[in-house]
XYZ file of C-alpha atoms in Angstrom:
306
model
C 179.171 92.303 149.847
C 177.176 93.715 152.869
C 176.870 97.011 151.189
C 175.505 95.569 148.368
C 172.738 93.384 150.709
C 171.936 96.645 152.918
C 171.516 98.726 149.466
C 168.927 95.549 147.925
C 167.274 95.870 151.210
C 166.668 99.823 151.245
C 165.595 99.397 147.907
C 163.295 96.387 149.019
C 162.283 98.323 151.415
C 161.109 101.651 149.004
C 159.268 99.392 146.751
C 156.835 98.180 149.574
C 156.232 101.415 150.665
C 155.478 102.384 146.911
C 153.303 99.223 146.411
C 151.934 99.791 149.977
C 150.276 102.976 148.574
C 148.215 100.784 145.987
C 147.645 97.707 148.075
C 148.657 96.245 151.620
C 148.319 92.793 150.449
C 150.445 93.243 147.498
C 153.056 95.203 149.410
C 153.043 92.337 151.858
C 153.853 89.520 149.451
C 156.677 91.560 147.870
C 158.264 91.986 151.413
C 158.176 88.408 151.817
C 159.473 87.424 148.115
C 160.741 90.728 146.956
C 164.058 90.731 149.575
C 164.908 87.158 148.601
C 164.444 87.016 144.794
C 166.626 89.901 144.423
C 169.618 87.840 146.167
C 168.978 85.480 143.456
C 168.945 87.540 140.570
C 171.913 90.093 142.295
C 174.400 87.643 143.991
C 173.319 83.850 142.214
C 172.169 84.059 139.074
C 174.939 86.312 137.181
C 177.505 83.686 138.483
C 175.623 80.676 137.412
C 176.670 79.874 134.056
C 175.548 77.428 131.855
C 176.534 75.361 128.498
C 173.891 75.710 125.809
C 174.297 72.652 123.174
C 173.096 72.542 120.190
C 173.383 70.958 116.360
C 173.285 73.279 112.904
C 172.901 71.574 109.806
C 175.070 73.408 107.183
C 174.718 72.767 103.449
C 178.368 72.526 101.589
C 180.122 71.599 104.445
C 182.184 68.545 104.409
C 182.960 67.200 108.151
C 181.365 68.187 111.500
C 182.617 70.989 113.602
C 182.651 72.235 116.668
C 182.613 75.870 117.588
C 182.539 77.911 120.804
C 180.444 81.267 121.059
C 180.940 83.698 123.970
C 179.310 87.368 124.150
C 179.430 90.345 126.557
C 181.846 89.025 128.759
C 181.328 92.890 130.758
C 182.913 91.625 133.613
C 182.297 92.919 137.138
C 184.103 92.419 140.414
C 180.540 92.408 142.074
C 180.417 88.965 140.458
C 183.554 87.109 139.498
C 187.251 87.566 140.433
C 190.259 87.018 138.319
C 190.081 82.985 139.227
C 186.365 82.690 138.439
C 186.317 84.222 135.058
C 189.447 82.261 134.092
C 187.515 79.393 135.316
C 184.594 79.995 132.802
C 187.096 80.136 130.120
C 188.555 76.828 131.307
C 185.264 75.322 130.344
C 185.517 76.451 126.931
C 188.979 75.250 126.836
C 187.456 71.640 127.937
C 185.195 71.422 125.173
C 188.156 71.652 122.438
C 186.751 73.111 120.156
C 187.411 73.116 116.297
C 187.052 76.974 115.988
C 185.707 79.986 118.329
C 183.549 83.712 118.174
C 183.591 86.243 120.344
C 180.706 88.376 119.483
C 181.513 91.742 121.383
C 182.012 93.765 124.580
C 184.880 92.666 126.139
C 185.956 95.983 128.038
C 183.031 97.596 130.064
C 184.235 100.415 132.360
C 181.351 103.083 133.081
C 184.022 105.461 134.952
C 180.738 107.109 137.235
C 181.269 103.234 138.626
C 184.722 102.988 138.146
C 185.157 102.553 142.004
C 183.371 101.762 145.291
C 184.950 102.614 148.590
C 184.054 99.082 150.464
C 185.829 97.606 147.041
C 190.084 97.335 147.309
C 190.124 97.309 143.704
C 187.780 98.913 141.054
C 184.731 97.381 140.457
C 185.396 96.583 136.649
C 188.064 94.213 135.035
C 190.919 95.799 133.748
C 190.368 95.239 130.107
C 193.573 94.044 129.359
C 192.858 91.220 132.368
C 189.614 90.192 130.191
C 191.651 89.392 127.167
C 194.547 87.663 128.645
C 191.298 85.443 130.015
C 190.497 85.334 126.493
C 193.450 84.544 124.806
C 193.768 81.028 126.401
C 190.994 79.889 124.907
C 192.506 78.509 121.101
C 191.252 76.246 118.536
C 193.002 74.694 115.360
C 191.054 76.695 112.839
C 190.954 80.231 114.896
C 189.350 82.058 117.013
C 187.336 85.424 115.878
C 185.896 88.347 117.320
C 183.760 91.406 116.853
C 183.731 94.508 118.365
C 180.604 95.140 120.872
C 179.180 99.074 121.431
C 180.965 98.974 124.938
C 184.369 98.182 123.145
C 183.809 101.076 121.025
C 182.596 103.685 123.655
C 185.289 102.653 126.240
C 188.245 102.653 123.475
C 188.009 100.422 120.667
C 191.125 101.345 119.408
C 192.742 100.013 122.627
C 190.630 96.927 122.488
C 192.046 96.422 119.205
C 195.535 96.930 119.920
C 195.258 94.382 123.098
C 193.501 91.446 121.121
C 196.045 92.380 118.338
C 198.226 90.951 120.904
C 196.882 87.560 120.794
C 195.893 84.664 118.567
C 192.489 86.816 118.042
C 191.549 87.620 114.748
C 189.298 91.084 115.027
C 187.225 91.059 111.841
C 185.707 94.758 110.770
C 183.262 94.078 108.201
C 185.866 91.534 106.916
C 185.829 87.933 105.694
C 188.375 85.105 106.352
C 188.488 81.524 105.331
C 189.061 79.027 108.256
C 190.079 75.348 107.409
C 190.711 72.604 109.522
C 194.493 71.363 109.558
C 193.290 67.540 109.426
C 189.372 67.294 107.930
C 189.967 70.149 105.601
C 186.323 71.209 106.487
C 186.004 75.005 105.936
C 184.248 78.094 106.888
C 184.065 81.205 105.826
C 183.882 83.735 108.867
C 182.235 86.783 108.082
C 182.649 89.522 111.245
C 180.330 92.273 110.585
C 180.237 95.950 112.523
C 177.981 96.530 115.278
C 174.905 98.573 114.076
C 174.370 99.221 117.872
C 177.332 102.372 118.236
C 176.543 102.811 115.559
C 179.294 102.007 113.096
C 178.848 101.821 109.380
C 178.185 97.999 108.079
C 177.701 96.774 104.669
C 176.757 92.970 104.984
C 176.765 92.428 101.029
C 179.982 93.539 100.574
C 181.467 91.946 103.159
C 179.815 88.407 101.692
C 181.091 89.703 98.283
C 184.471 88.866 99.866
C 183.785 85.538 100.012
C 183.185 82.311 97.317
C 181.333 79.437 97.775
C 184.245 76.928 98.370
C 182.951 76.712 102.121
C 179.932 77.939 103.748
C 179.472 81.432 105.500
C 179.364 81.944 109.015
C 178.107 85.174 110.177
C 179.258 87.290 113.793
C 178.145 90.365 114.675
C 177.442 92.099 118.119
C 173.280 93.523 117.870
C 170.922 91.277 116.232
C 169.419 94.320 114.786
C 171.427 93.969 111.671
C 170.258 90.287 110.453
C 167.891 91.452 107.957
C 170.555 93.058 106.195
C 173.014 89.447 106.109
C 172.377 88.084 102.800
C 170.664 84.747 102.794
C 173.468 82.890 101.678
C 175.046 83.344 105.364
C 174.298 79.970 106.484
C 174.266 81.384 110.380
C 174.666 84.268 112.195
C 175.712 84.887 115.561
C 175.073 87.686 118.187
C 175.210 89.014 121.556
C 174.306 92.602 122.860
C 170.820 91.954 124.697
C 171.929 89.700 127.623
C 168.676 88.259 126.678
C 167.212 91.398 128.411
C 168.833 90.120 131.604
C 165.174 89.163 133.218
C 163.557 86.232 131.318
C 160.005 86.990 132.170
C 158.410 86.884 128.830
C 157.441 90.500 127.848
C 159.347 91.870 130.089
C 162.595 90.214 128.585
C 161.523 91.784 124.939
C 160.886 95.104 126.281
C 163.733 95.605 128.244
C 165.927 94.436 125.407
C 168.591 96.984 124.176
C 167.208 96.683 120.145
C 164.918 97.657 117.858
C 163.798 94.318 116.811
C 162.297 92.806 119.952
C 162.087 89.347 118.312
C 165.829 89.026 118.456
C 166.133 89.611 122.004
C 167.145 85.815 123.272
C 168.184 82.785 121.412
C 166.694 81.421 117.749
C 165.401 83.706 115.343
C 164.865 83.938 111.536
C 165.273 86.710 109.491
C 162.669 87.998 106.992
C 164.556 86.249 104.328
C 165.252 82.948 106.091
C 168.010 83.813 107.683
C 169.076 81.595 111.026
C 169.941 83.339 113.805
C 171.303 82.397 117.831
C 171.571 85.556 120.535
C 173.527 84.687 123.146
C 172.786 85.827 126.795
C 176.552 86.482 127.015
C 178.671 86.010 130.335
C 178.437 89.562 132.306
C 176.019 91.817 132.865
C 175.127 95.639 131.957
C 173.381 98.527 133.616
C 172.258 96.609 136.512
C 173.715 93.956 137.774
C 171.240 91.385 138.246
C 169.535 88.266 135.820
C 166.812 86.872 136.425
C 165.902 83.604 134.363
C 168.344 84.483 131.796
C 171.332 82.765 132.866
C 174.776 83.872 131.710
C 176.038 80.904 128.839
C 178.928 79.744 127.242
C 177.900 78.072 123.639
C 178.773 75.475 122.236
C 177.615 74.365 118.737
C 177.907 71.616 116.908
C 178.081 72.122 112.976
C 177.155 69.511 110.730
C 176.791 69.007 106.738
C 173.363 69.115 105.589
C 172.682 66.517 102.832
């Protein structure tokens, strides 16, 4: 950890003199702020995680549900150990949820950054440790994933064999029917590839696998694909932007890794009425830092609509 506050300060440091070149008083106000909100957004803000609650009114569905949504868990040891992330799964685990999604990148191991000498152990998860986190997290009607671009560039074969080893179900461009042991409420779960590798996706024929016995629920890993989800998907679900991993409006759109910049963080609509949430995820990618765009766990509450 001093390593990492002696390289923030260097770097502190070269962006006054930079700034210095344009203006003295400007330089001087980011060496009094600068140092300080980069412990924030390096050291407290990735391990602050939050709950985000909220209620989706579902036409055809016959009993309220509960469902847990987790993206990008990317985890590094700059920011959580083994104990921590299990305890962010805990919570998930406390909510008891009727049904969960994973929405992508579960493995992240850049191997440029595989290791750091003042670090015993390398600085990202083993992947298999991620999904043994991840497989303790259950729910009577299921618990799906998707596959995220940094499952498929590290080895998404692997990441499919490992989470073939739990209760996950892995949807690719597939369609399942979840039903509730004791409400018989259903759902049909619709995973869709991630346009973001890019993999091949066909959203109509993957809704062409379902019926309208229950309503659809759509997961995916980039946003970028929702104006291809039919509009009989009654939700979709992503990850992938970390919600640009610096709030600031503008900057949070810009630095967003998609092509449709009005996807990058939380509720959208597609061009066809299509409802969509982007989750900020759990980890962090490319730099390790957020900066009002706190790492969530989300929890939704589905409920019939008329």
């Amino acid at each position: 950890m001093l390593y990492l506050l002696i390289i923030l300060f260097m770097l502190v440091a070269a962006l006054v003199f930079v700034i210095s070149k344009l203006s003295r008083k400007l330089a001087a106000v980011f060496a009094v702020l600068g140092f300080p909100l980069l412990i924030y957004a390096s050291l407290i803000e990735p391990r602050w995680v939050k709950t985000t609650r909220f209620s989706v009114p579902i036409t055809g569905l016959t009993a309220p549900l509960t469902a847990v949504v987790i993206g990008d868990l990317q985890p590094t040891r700059l920011h959580f150990s083994k104990t921590s992330m299990q305890a962010i799964i805990d919570r998930a685990v406390a909510e008891q949820p009727d049904i969960v999604f994973w929405v992508g990148d579960y493995a992240y191991q850049p191997l440029l950054f595989e290791r750091l000498p003042w670090l015993p152990d390398p600085v990202f998860f083993k992947t298999e440790d991620t999904v043994d986190a991840m497989a303790t997290l259950t729910a009577p009607m299921g618990v799906y994933a998707v596959l995220g671009n940094h499952d498929w560039w590290w080895n998404g074969p692997e990441v499919l064999r490992l989470l073939g080893q739990t209760q996950i179900k892995t949807l690719l461009d597939e369609a399942v029917l979840a039903r509730h042991p004791k409400t018989g409420a259903a759902l049909w779960i619709a995973g869709l590839e991630d346009v973001s590798t890019p993999r091949f996706t066909d959203p109509n024929a993957v809704v062409a696998q379902t019926d309208p016995s229950a309503p659809i629920i759509a997961l995916t890993h980039s946003p970028d694909v929702l104006p291809l989800v039919p509009p009989q998907a009654a939700f979709t679900f992503a990850g992938h932007t970390h919600c640009g991993q610096v709030g600031v409006p503008g900057v949070q759109q810009a630095v967003a890794p998609i092509q449709r910049k009005e996807y990058a963080c939380g509720f959208a609509a597609g061009p066809e009425g299509q409802r969509l949430y982007v989750t900020s995820g759990i980890g962090t990618s490319a730099l390790p830092i957020r900066f009002l765009a706190r790492p969530e766990i989300v929890v939704v509450t589905f409920v019939p609509d008329g």
